[in-house]
Amino acid sequence: MPFRKFLGWFKGFFGKKKIIRLGLYGPPNAGKTTLANKISMDWTGEPVGKVSEVPHETREVQKKEKVTVKVGGKTIVMNLLDMPGISTKIDFEEFLQYGFSAEDAKQRAKEATKGVIEAIKWLENVDTALVIMDSTRDPYTQVNITIIGNLEARNIPIIIVANKIDLPESNTKWIEEAFPQHPVINVSGLTGSNVNDLYSAIAKYSK
Amino acid sequence: MKNPLMNNIELEFISSDILDDKKGEDKMKYILDRIRENKILVMEESLSSTEEAKLIEETMRSISEKFSGIEVSTLREKSDSGIREKLIKLLGGRTGGLTVIGPSKLIKQIKKEPKRISVWAERKME
């Protein structure tokens, strides 16, 4: 038994509850921070970060520590890690469309590139991952495939979140068909719809 | 004199023999250097998940006002989780696959299906 696993078992056996590092991954604008805020508000009464329609609003990993979730007679304690969106491209000109000055747009793009690198580095340091996908968009993208492939290579439990089910064009079947090897939970981070199913899944699949 | 091909899009097909000699950062540098020359690459191998993540990292480090990133899509020809495929890899062999990758300024959209990649590219007239 590897030492880390043994340590986890030992702590669990003697009653010290393990803190799960729960990483929220996905492309920009999938609704990661909205969902992180929903989870955090439900259990701590405080949000994790600011939400915006501008891509790459989250440019550093945002944490909410020791969030205690009680579900189905089980209590889990987790550190919520809201990751910057992972992308293969960042064009400062895109930010100009949202009214940023050229200088601010370039600065935001620079920060966003660092955020993507930080999110990738964190792939090695989460215990369970929520991969958030916008259920109104084609899920079979290289970014989603790369995130899931890297988590699978590290044997990290993955729960796919089909987000934005409150929108009429939501198509969760698309996601289930693209990634049949992982549990898919349909939620709306915005309205909180089905979020209890997500808590049950976190309790069931986390390690 | 104006190059008559300057508004065309160059596709480069790269044999896996070339990529076999390159590992880690050398491989990423080789790929990104060619993409920054405004080429779309079709490579005779699929990148591993770890290589894809490394490529995104290196791309982020390269982003500037002139280079806004990449579009990439990989086809894994065979499942790499089977015993046969694992054995082939262990013996240094390849299980097939394909990678299409190019500058995001040129590639307008990549649509991926499990067994097919479609690419829409456009070069703005200069």
CSV table of C-alpha atoms in Angstrom, one decimal:
chain,number,residue,atom,x,y,z
A,1,MET,CA,0.0,0.0,0.0
A,2,PRO,CA,1.6,3.4,-1.0
A,3,PHE,CA,2.5,5.6,1.9
A,4,ARG,CA,-0.1,8.3,1.0
A,5,LYS,CA,-2.9,5.7,0.9
A,6,PHE,CA,-1.8,4.2,4.1
A,7,LEU,CA,-1.7,7.6,5.8
A,8,GLY,CA,-5.2,8.3,4.6
A,9,TRP,CA,-6.5,4.9,5.9
A,10,PHE,CA,-4.7,5.5,9.2
A,11,LYS,CA,-6.2,8.9,9.7
A,12,GLY,CA,-9.6,7.7,8.7
A,13,PHE,CA,-9.3,4.7,11.1
A,14,PHE,CA,-8.6,6.9,14.0
A,15,GLY,CA,-11.4,9.3,13.3
A,16,LYS,CA,-9.5,12.3,11.8
A,17,LYS,CA,-11.6,13.2,8.8
A,18,LYS,CA,-9.7,13.6,5.5
A,19,ILE,CA,-10.2,16.9,3.8
A,20,ILE,CA,-10.9,16.3,0.1
A,21,ARG,CA,-9.4,18.7,-2.4
A,22,LEU,CA,-12.2,19.2,-4.8
A,23,GLY,CA,-11.0,20.8,-8.1
A,24,LEU,CA,-13.5,22.5,-10.4
A,25,TYR,CA,-12.2,22.2,-13.9
A,26,GLY,CA,-13.4,23.1,-17.4
A,27,PRO,CA,-13.1,25.6,-20.2
A,28,PRO,CA,-13.8,29.4,-19.7
A,29,ASN,CA,-17.5,30.3,-19.2
A,30,ALA,CA,-18.7,26.8,-18.4
A,31,GLY,CA,-20.0,28.1,-15.1
A,32,LYS,CA,-17.3,26.9,-12.7
A,33,THR,CA,-17.4,29.9,-10.4
A,34,THR,CA,-21.2,30.1,-10.4
A,35,LEU,CA,-21.3,26.5,-9.3
A,36,ALA,CA,-18.5,26.9,-6.7
A,37,ASN,CA,-20.4,29.9,-5.3
A,38,LYS,CA,-23.6,27.8,-5.1
A,39,ILE,CA,-21.8,25.0,-3.2
A,40,SER,CA,-20.0,27.4,-0.9
A,41,MET,CA,-23.1,29.5,-0.2
A,42,ASP,CA,-25.1,26.4,0.6
A,43,TRP,CA,-22.6,25.2,3.3
A,44,THR,CA,-20.6,28.2,4.5
A,45,GLY,CA,-22.9,31.2,3.5
A,46,GLU,CA,-20.0,32.8,1.7
A,47,PRO,CA,-19.2,32.9,-2.1
A,48,VAL,CA,-15.9,31.8,-3.6
A,49,GLY,CA,-15.3,34.4,-6.3
A,50,LYS,CA,-16.7,36.9,-8.7
A,51,VAL,CA,-18.8,35.8,-11.7
A,52,SER,CA,-18.7,37.6,-15.1
A,53,GLU,CA,-19.7,37.0,-18.7
A,54,VAL,CA,-16.1,38.1,-19.7
A,55,PRO,CA,-14.0,35.0,-20.3
A,56,HIS,CA,-11.1,34.3,-17.9
A,57,GLU,CA,-12.7,36.2,-15.0
A,58,THR,CA,-11.0,33.7,-12.8
A,59,ARG,CA,-7.3,34.0,-13.4
A,60,GLU,CA,-6.0,32.5,-10.2
A,61,VAL,CA,-7.1,29.4,-8.3
A,62,GLN,CA,-9.8,30.5,-5.8
A,63,LYS,CA,-10.1,28.5,-2.6
A,64,LYS,CA,-12.7,28.0,0.0
A,65,GLU,CA,-11.3,25.8,2.8
A,66,LYS,CA,-13.0,23.3,5.1
A,67,VAL,CA,-16.4,23.3,3.5
A,68,THR,CA,-18.5,20.7,5.4
A,69,VAL,CA,-21.1,18.9,3.4
A,70,LYS,CA,-23.7,16.6,5.0
A,71,VAL,CA,-25.5,14.3,2.6
A,72,GLY,CA,-27.2,10.9,3.0
A,73,GLY,CA,-25.9,10.4,6.5
A,74,LYS,CA,-22.4,11.1,5.4
A,75,THR,CA,-20.3,14.1,6.3
A,76,ILE,CA,-17.5,15.2,4.0
A,77,VAL,CA,-15.1,18.0,4.5
A,78,MET,CA,-13.6,19.6,1.4
A,79,ASN,CA,-11.4,22.4,0.2
A,80,LEU,CA,-13.1,23.8,-2.9
A,81,LEU,CA,-10.7,24.8,-5.6
A,82,ASP,CA,-12.2,26.9,-8.4
A,83,MET,CA,-9.7,26.7,-11.2
A,84,PRO,CA,-9.1,29.2,-14.0
A,85,GLY,CA,-10.7,28.0,-17.3
A,86,ILE,CA,-8.4,26.0,-19.4
A,87,SER,CA,-8.0,27.1,-23.0
A,88,THR,CA,-5.6,26.7,-25.9
A,89,LYS,CA,-5.9,30.3,-27.0
A,90,ILE,CA,-6.1,33.7,-25.4
A,91,ASP,CA,-6.5,36.7,-27.7
A,92,PHE,CA,-6.3,40.1,-26.0
A,93,GLU,CA,-8.5,41.5,-28.8
A,94,GLU,CA,-11.4,39.4,-27.5
A,95,PHE,CA,-11.4,41.5,-24.3
A,96,LEU,CA,-11.6,44.7,-26.3
A,97,GLN,CA,-15.2,43.7,-27.2
A,98,TYR,CA,-16.1,43.9,-23.5
A,99,GLY,CA,-15.0,47.5,-23.3
A,100,PHE,CA,-11.5,47.0,-21.9
A,101,SER,CA,-8.8,49.5,-22.9
A,102,ALA,CA,-6.0,48.0,-25.0
A,103,GLU,CA,-3.6,48.1,-22.1
A,104,ASP,CA,-6.1,46.4,-19.7
A,105,ALA,CA,-7.0,43.8,-22.3
A,106,LYS,CA,-3.3,42.9,-22.7
A,107,GLN,CA,-2.8,42.7,-19.0
A,108,ARG,CA,-5.9,40.5,-18.6
A,109,ALA,CA,-4.6,38.2,-21.4
A,110,LYS,CA,-1.3,37.9,-19.7
A,111,GLU,CA,-2.9,37.1,-16.3
A,112,ALA,CA,-5.2,34.6,-18.1
A,113,THR,CA,-2.2,32.7,-19.6
A,114,LYS,CA,-0.7,32.3,-16.1
A,115,GLY,CA,-4.1,31.1,-14.8
A,116,VAL,CA,-4.2,28.3,-17.4
A,117,ILE,CA,-0.7,27.2,-16.4
A,118,GLU,CA,-1.7,27.2,-12.7
A,119,ALA,CA,-4.8,25.2,-13.4
A,120,ILE,CA,-2.8,22.6,-15.3
A,121,LYS,CA,-0.2,22.4,-12.5
A,122,TRP,CA,-3.0,21.7,-10.0
A,123,LEU,CA,-4.1,18.6,-11.9
A,124,GLU,CA,-1.6,16.6,-9.8
A,125,ASN,CA,-2.9,18.0,-6.5
A,126,VAL,CA,-6.6,17.4,-6.4
A,127,ASP,CA,-8.3,14.3,-4.8
A,128,THR,CA,-11.6,14.6,-6.8
A,129,ALA,CA,-12.4,16.6,-9.9
A,130,LEU,CA,-15.7,18.1,-11.1
A,131,VAL,CA,-15.3,18.7,-14.8
A,132,ILE,CA,-17.8,21.4,-15.6
A,133,MET,CA,-19.3,21.5,-19.1
A,134,ASP,CA,-21.8,24.0,-20.6
A,135,SER,CA,-24.6,21.7,-21.7
A,136,THR,CA,-25.6,24.1,-24.5
A,137,ARG,CA,-22.3,23.5,-26.3
A,138,ASP,CA,-20.6,20.6,-28.0
A,139,PRO,CA,-18.7,18.8,-25.2
A,140,TYR,CA,-16.4,16.9,-27.5
A,141,THR,CA,-13.6,19.5,-27.4
A,142,GLN,CA,-9.9,18.9,-27.1
A,143,VAL,CA,-9.8,20.9,-23.9
A,144,ASN,CA,-12.4,18.7,-22.2
A,145,ILE,CA,-10.7,15.6,-23.6
A,146,THR,CA,-7.3,16.8,-22.3
A,147,ILE,CA,-8.6,17.6,-18.9
A,148,ILE,CA,-10.3,14.2,-18.5
A,149,GLY,CA,-7.3,12.3,-20.0
A,150,ASN,CA,-4.9,13.9,-17.5
A,151,LEU,CA,-7.2,13.2,-14.6
A,152,GLU,CA,-7.7,9.6,-15.7
A,153,ALA,CA,-3.9,9.1,-16.1
A,154,ARG,CA,-3.6,10.1,-12.4
A,155,ASN,CA,-6.5,7.9,-11.3
A,156,ILE,CA,-8.4,10.9,-9.9
A,157,PRO,CA,-12.2,10.4,-9.6
A,158,ILE,CA,-14.0,12.4,-12.1
A,159,ILE,CA,-17.6,13.7,-11.9
A,160,ILE,CA,-18.8,15.4,-15.1
A,161,VAL,CA,-21.2,18.3,-14.4
A,162,ALA,CA,-23.6,19.1,-17.3
A,163,ASN,CA,-24.2,22.7,-16.3
A,164,LYS,CA,-26.7,25.3,-17.4
A,165,ILE,CA,-29.7,23.0,-17.6
A,166,ASP,CA,-31.9,26.0,-16.9
A,167,LEU,CA,-31.3,27.1,-20.5
A,168,PRO,CA,-33.7,25.9,-23.2
A,169,GLU,CA,-31.0,24.8,-25.6
A,170,SER,CA,-29.4,22.5,-22.9
A,171,ASN,CA,-28.6,19.0,-24.2
A,172,THR,CA,-27.2,16.8,-21.5
A,173,LYS,CA,-27.5,13.6,-23.6
A,174,TRP,CA,-24.7,15.1,-25.8
A,175,ILE,CA,-22.3,15.0,-22.7
A,176,GLU,CA,-23.4,11.5,-21.6
A,177,GLU,CA,-22.7,10.2,-25.1
A,178,ALA,CA,-19.3,11.9,-25.3
A,179,PHE,CA,-18.0,10.7,-22.0
A,180,PRO,CA,-19.9,7.4,-21.1
A,181,GLN,CA,-17.0,6.2,-18.9
A,182,HIS,CA,-17.8,8.8,-16.1
A,183,PRO,CA,-20.8,9.8,-14.1
A,184,VAL,CA,-22.6,12.8,-15.4
A,185,ILE,CA,-24.7,15.0,-13.1
A,186,ASN,CA,-27.1,17.5,-14.7
A,187,VAL,CA,-27.3,20.8,-12.7
A,188,SER,CA,-27.8,24.5,-12.9
A,189,GLY,CA,-25.3,26.3,-10.8
A,190,LEU,CA,-27.3,29.4,-11.4
A,191,THR,CA,-30.6,28.2,-10.1
A,192,GLY,CA,-29.3,25.4,-7.9
A,193,SER,CA,-31.4,22.9,-9.7
A,194,ASN,CA,-30.3,19.2,-9.0
A,195,VAL,CA,-27.4,20.4,-6.9
A,196,ASN,CA,-28.3,17.9,-4.2
A,197,ASP,CA,-27.6,15.1,-6.7
A,198,LEU,CA,-24.1,16.6,-7.1
A,199,TYR,CA,-23.5,16.5,-3.4
A,200,SER,CA,-24.5,12.8,-3.3
A,201,ALA,CA,-22.2,12.1,-6.2
A,202,ILE,CA,-19.3,13.8,-4.5
A,203,ALA,CA,-19.9,11.7,-1.4
A,204,LYS,CA,-20.1,8.6,-3.5
A,205,TYR,CA,-17.2,9.0,-5.8
A,206,SER,CA,-14.6,11.0,-3.7
A,207,LYS,CA,-11.6,9.3,-2.3
B,1,MET,CA,8.2,41.5,-54.6
B,2,LYS,CA,5.1,40.2,-53.0
B,3,ASN,CA,5.1,36.4,-52.5
B,4,PRO,CA,2.1,35.1,-54.6
B,5,LEU,CA,1.5,32.4,-51.9
B,6,MET,CA,1.5,34.7,-48.9
B,7,ASN,CA,-2.3,34.6,-48.5
B,8,ASN,CA,-2.5,30.8,-48.9
B,9,ILE,CA,-2.5,28.4,-46.0
B,10,GLU,CA,0.3,26.0,-45.7
B,11,LEU,CA,-0.4,22.4,-44.5
B,12,GLU,CA,2.5,20.4,-43.3
B,13,PHE,CA,2.3,16.6,-42.9
B,14,ILE,CA,4.8,15.3,-40.4
B,15,SER,CA,5.9,11.7,-40.3
B,16,SER,CA,6.0,10.0,-36.9
B,17,ASP,CA,9.7,9.2,-37.7
B,18,ILE,CA,10.5,12.9,-37.2
B,19,LEU,CA,8.6,13.1,-33.9
B,20,ASP,CA,10.1,9.9,-32.6
B,21,ASP,CA,13.5,11.6,-32.1
B,22,LYS,CA,11.9,14.4,-30.1
B,23,LYS,CA,10.8,14.1,-26.5
B,24,GLY,CA,9.4,16.5,-23.9
B,25,GLU,CA,10.2,20.1,-24.4
B,26,ASP,CA,12.1,19.5,-27.6
B,27,LYS,CA,8.9,18.1,-29.2
B,28,MET,CA,6.7,21.0,-27.9
B,29,LYS,CA,9.3,23.5,-29.2
B,30,TYR,CA,9.4,21.8,-32.6
B,31,ILE,CA,5.6,21.9,-32.9
B,32,LEU,CA,5.2,25.5,-31.7
B,33,ASP,CA,8.0,26.9,-33.8
B,34,ARG,CA,6.3,25.6,-36.9
B,35,ILE,CA,2.9,26.8,-35.8
B,36,ARG,CA,4.3,30.3,-35.3
B,37,GLU,CA,5.3,30.2,-38.9
B,38,ASN,CA,1.6,30.0,-39.7
B,39,LYS,CA,1.5,26.4,-40.7
B,40,ILE,CA,-1.2,23.9,-40.0
B,41,LEU,CA,0.4,20.6,-39.0
B,42,VAL,CA,-1.0,17.2,-39.5
B,43,MET,CA,1.1,14.8,-37.5
B,44,GLU,CA,1.1,11.0,-37.9
B,45,GLU,CA,0.6,10.3,-34.2
B,46,SER,CA,-1.7,11.2,-31.4
B,47,LEU,CA,-0.3,13.2,-28.5
B,48,SER,CA,-0.7,11.6,-25.0
B,49,SER,CA,-2.8,13.5,-22.5
B,50,THR,CA,0.3,14.6,-20.6
B,51,GLU,CA,1.8,15.9,-23.9
B,52,GLU,CA,-1.4,17.8,-24.6
B,53,ALA,CA,-1.3,19.4,-21.2
B,54,LYS,CA,2.4,20.3,-21.7
B,55,LEU,CA,1.6,21.7,-25.1
B,56,ILE,CA,-1.1,24.0,-23.7
B,57,GLU,CA,1.3,25.1,-21.0
B,58,GLU,CA,4.0,25.9,-23.5
B,59,THR,CA,1.5,27.7,-25.7
B,60,MET,CA,0.4,29.9,-22.8
B,61,ARG,CA,4.1,30.9,-22.3
B,62,SER,CA,4.4,31.8,-26.0
B,63,ILE,CA,1.2,34.0,-26.2
B,64,SER,CA,1.9,37.5,-27.3
B,65,GLU,CA,0.1,40.3,-29.2
B,66,LYS,CA,0.9,38.5,-32.5
B,67,PHE,CA,0.4,34.9,-31.4
B,68,SER,CA,-2.9,34.2,-29.7
B,69,GLY,CA,-2.6,30.4,-29.3
B,70,ILE,CA,-3.5,27.2,-31.0
B,71,GLU,CA,-6.3,25.0,-32.1
B,72,VAL,CA,-5.6,21.3,-31.7
B,73,SER,CA,-7.4,18.0,-32.1
B,74,THR,CA,-6.2,14.5,-31.7
B,75,LEU,CA,-7.6,11.2,-33.0
B,76,ARG,CA,-6.6,8.1,-31.1
B,77,GLU,CA,-6.9,5.4,-33.7
B,78,LYS,CA,-6.9,2.6,-31.2
B,79,SER,CA,-7.9,2.5,-27.6
B,80,ASP,CA,-4.7,2.8,-25.6
B,81,SER,CA,-6.2,1.0,-22.6
B,82,GLY,CA,-6.3,-2.5,-24.1
B,83,ILE,CA,-3.7,-5.1,-23.2
B,84,ARG,CA,-2.5,-5.4,-26.8
B,85,GLU,CA,-2.0,-1.6,-27.0
B,86,LYS,CA,-0.2,-1.4,-23.7
B,87,LEU,CA,2.1,-4.2,-24.9
B,88,ILE,CA,2.8,-2.4,-28.1
B,89,LYS,CA,3.7,0.8,-26.2
B,90,LEU,CA,5.9,-1.1,-23.8
B,91,LEU,CA,7.9,-2.5,-26.7
B,92,GLY,CA,8.3,1.0,-28.1
B,93,GLY,CA,5.7,0.7,-30.8
B,94,ARG,CA,2.9,3.0,-31.9
B,95,THR,CA,-0.8,2.4,-31.7
B,96,GLY,CA,-1.6,4.9,-34.4
B,97,GLY,CA,-3.5,8.1,-34.4
B,98,LEU,CA,-3.4,11.6,-35.8
B,99,THR,CA,-3.0,15.2,-34.6
B,100,VAL,CA,-4.1,18.3,-36.3
B,101,ILE,CA,-2.8,21.5,-34.9
B,102,GLY,CA,-2.4,25.1,-36.0
B,103,PRO,CA,-2.5,28.8,-35.1
B,104,SER,CA,-5.9,29.9,-33.7
B,105,LYS,CA,-5.7,33.0,-36.0
B,106,LEU,CA,-5.9,30.7,-39.0
B,107,ILE,CA,-8.1,27.9,-37.7
B,108,LYS,CA,-11.6,29.2,-37.3
B,109,GLN,CA,-13.1,25.9,-36.0
B,110,ILE,CA,-12.1,22.3,-35.3
B,111,LYS,CA,-15.0,19.9,-35.0
B,112,LYS,CA,-14.1,16.6,-33.5
B,113,GLU,CA,-15.9,13.3,-33.6
B,114,PRO,CA,-14.6,10.0,-32.3
B,115,LYS,CA,-13.2,9.0,-35.7
B,116,ARG,CA,-13.1,12.2,-37.7
B,117,ILE,CA,-11.7,15.7,-37.4
B,118,SER,CA,-13.0,18.6,-39.6
B,119,VAL,CA,-11.1,21.9,-39.8
B,120,TRP,CA,-12.2,25.2,-41.1
B,121,ALA,CA,-9.4,27.6,-41.8
B,122,GLU,CA,-9.2,31.1,-43.3
B,123,ARG,CA,-6.4,33.5,-43.9
B,124,LYS,CA,-7.3,37.2,-43.9
B,125,MET,CA,-6.0,39.0,-47.0
B,126,GLU,CA,-2.9,41.1,-46.2
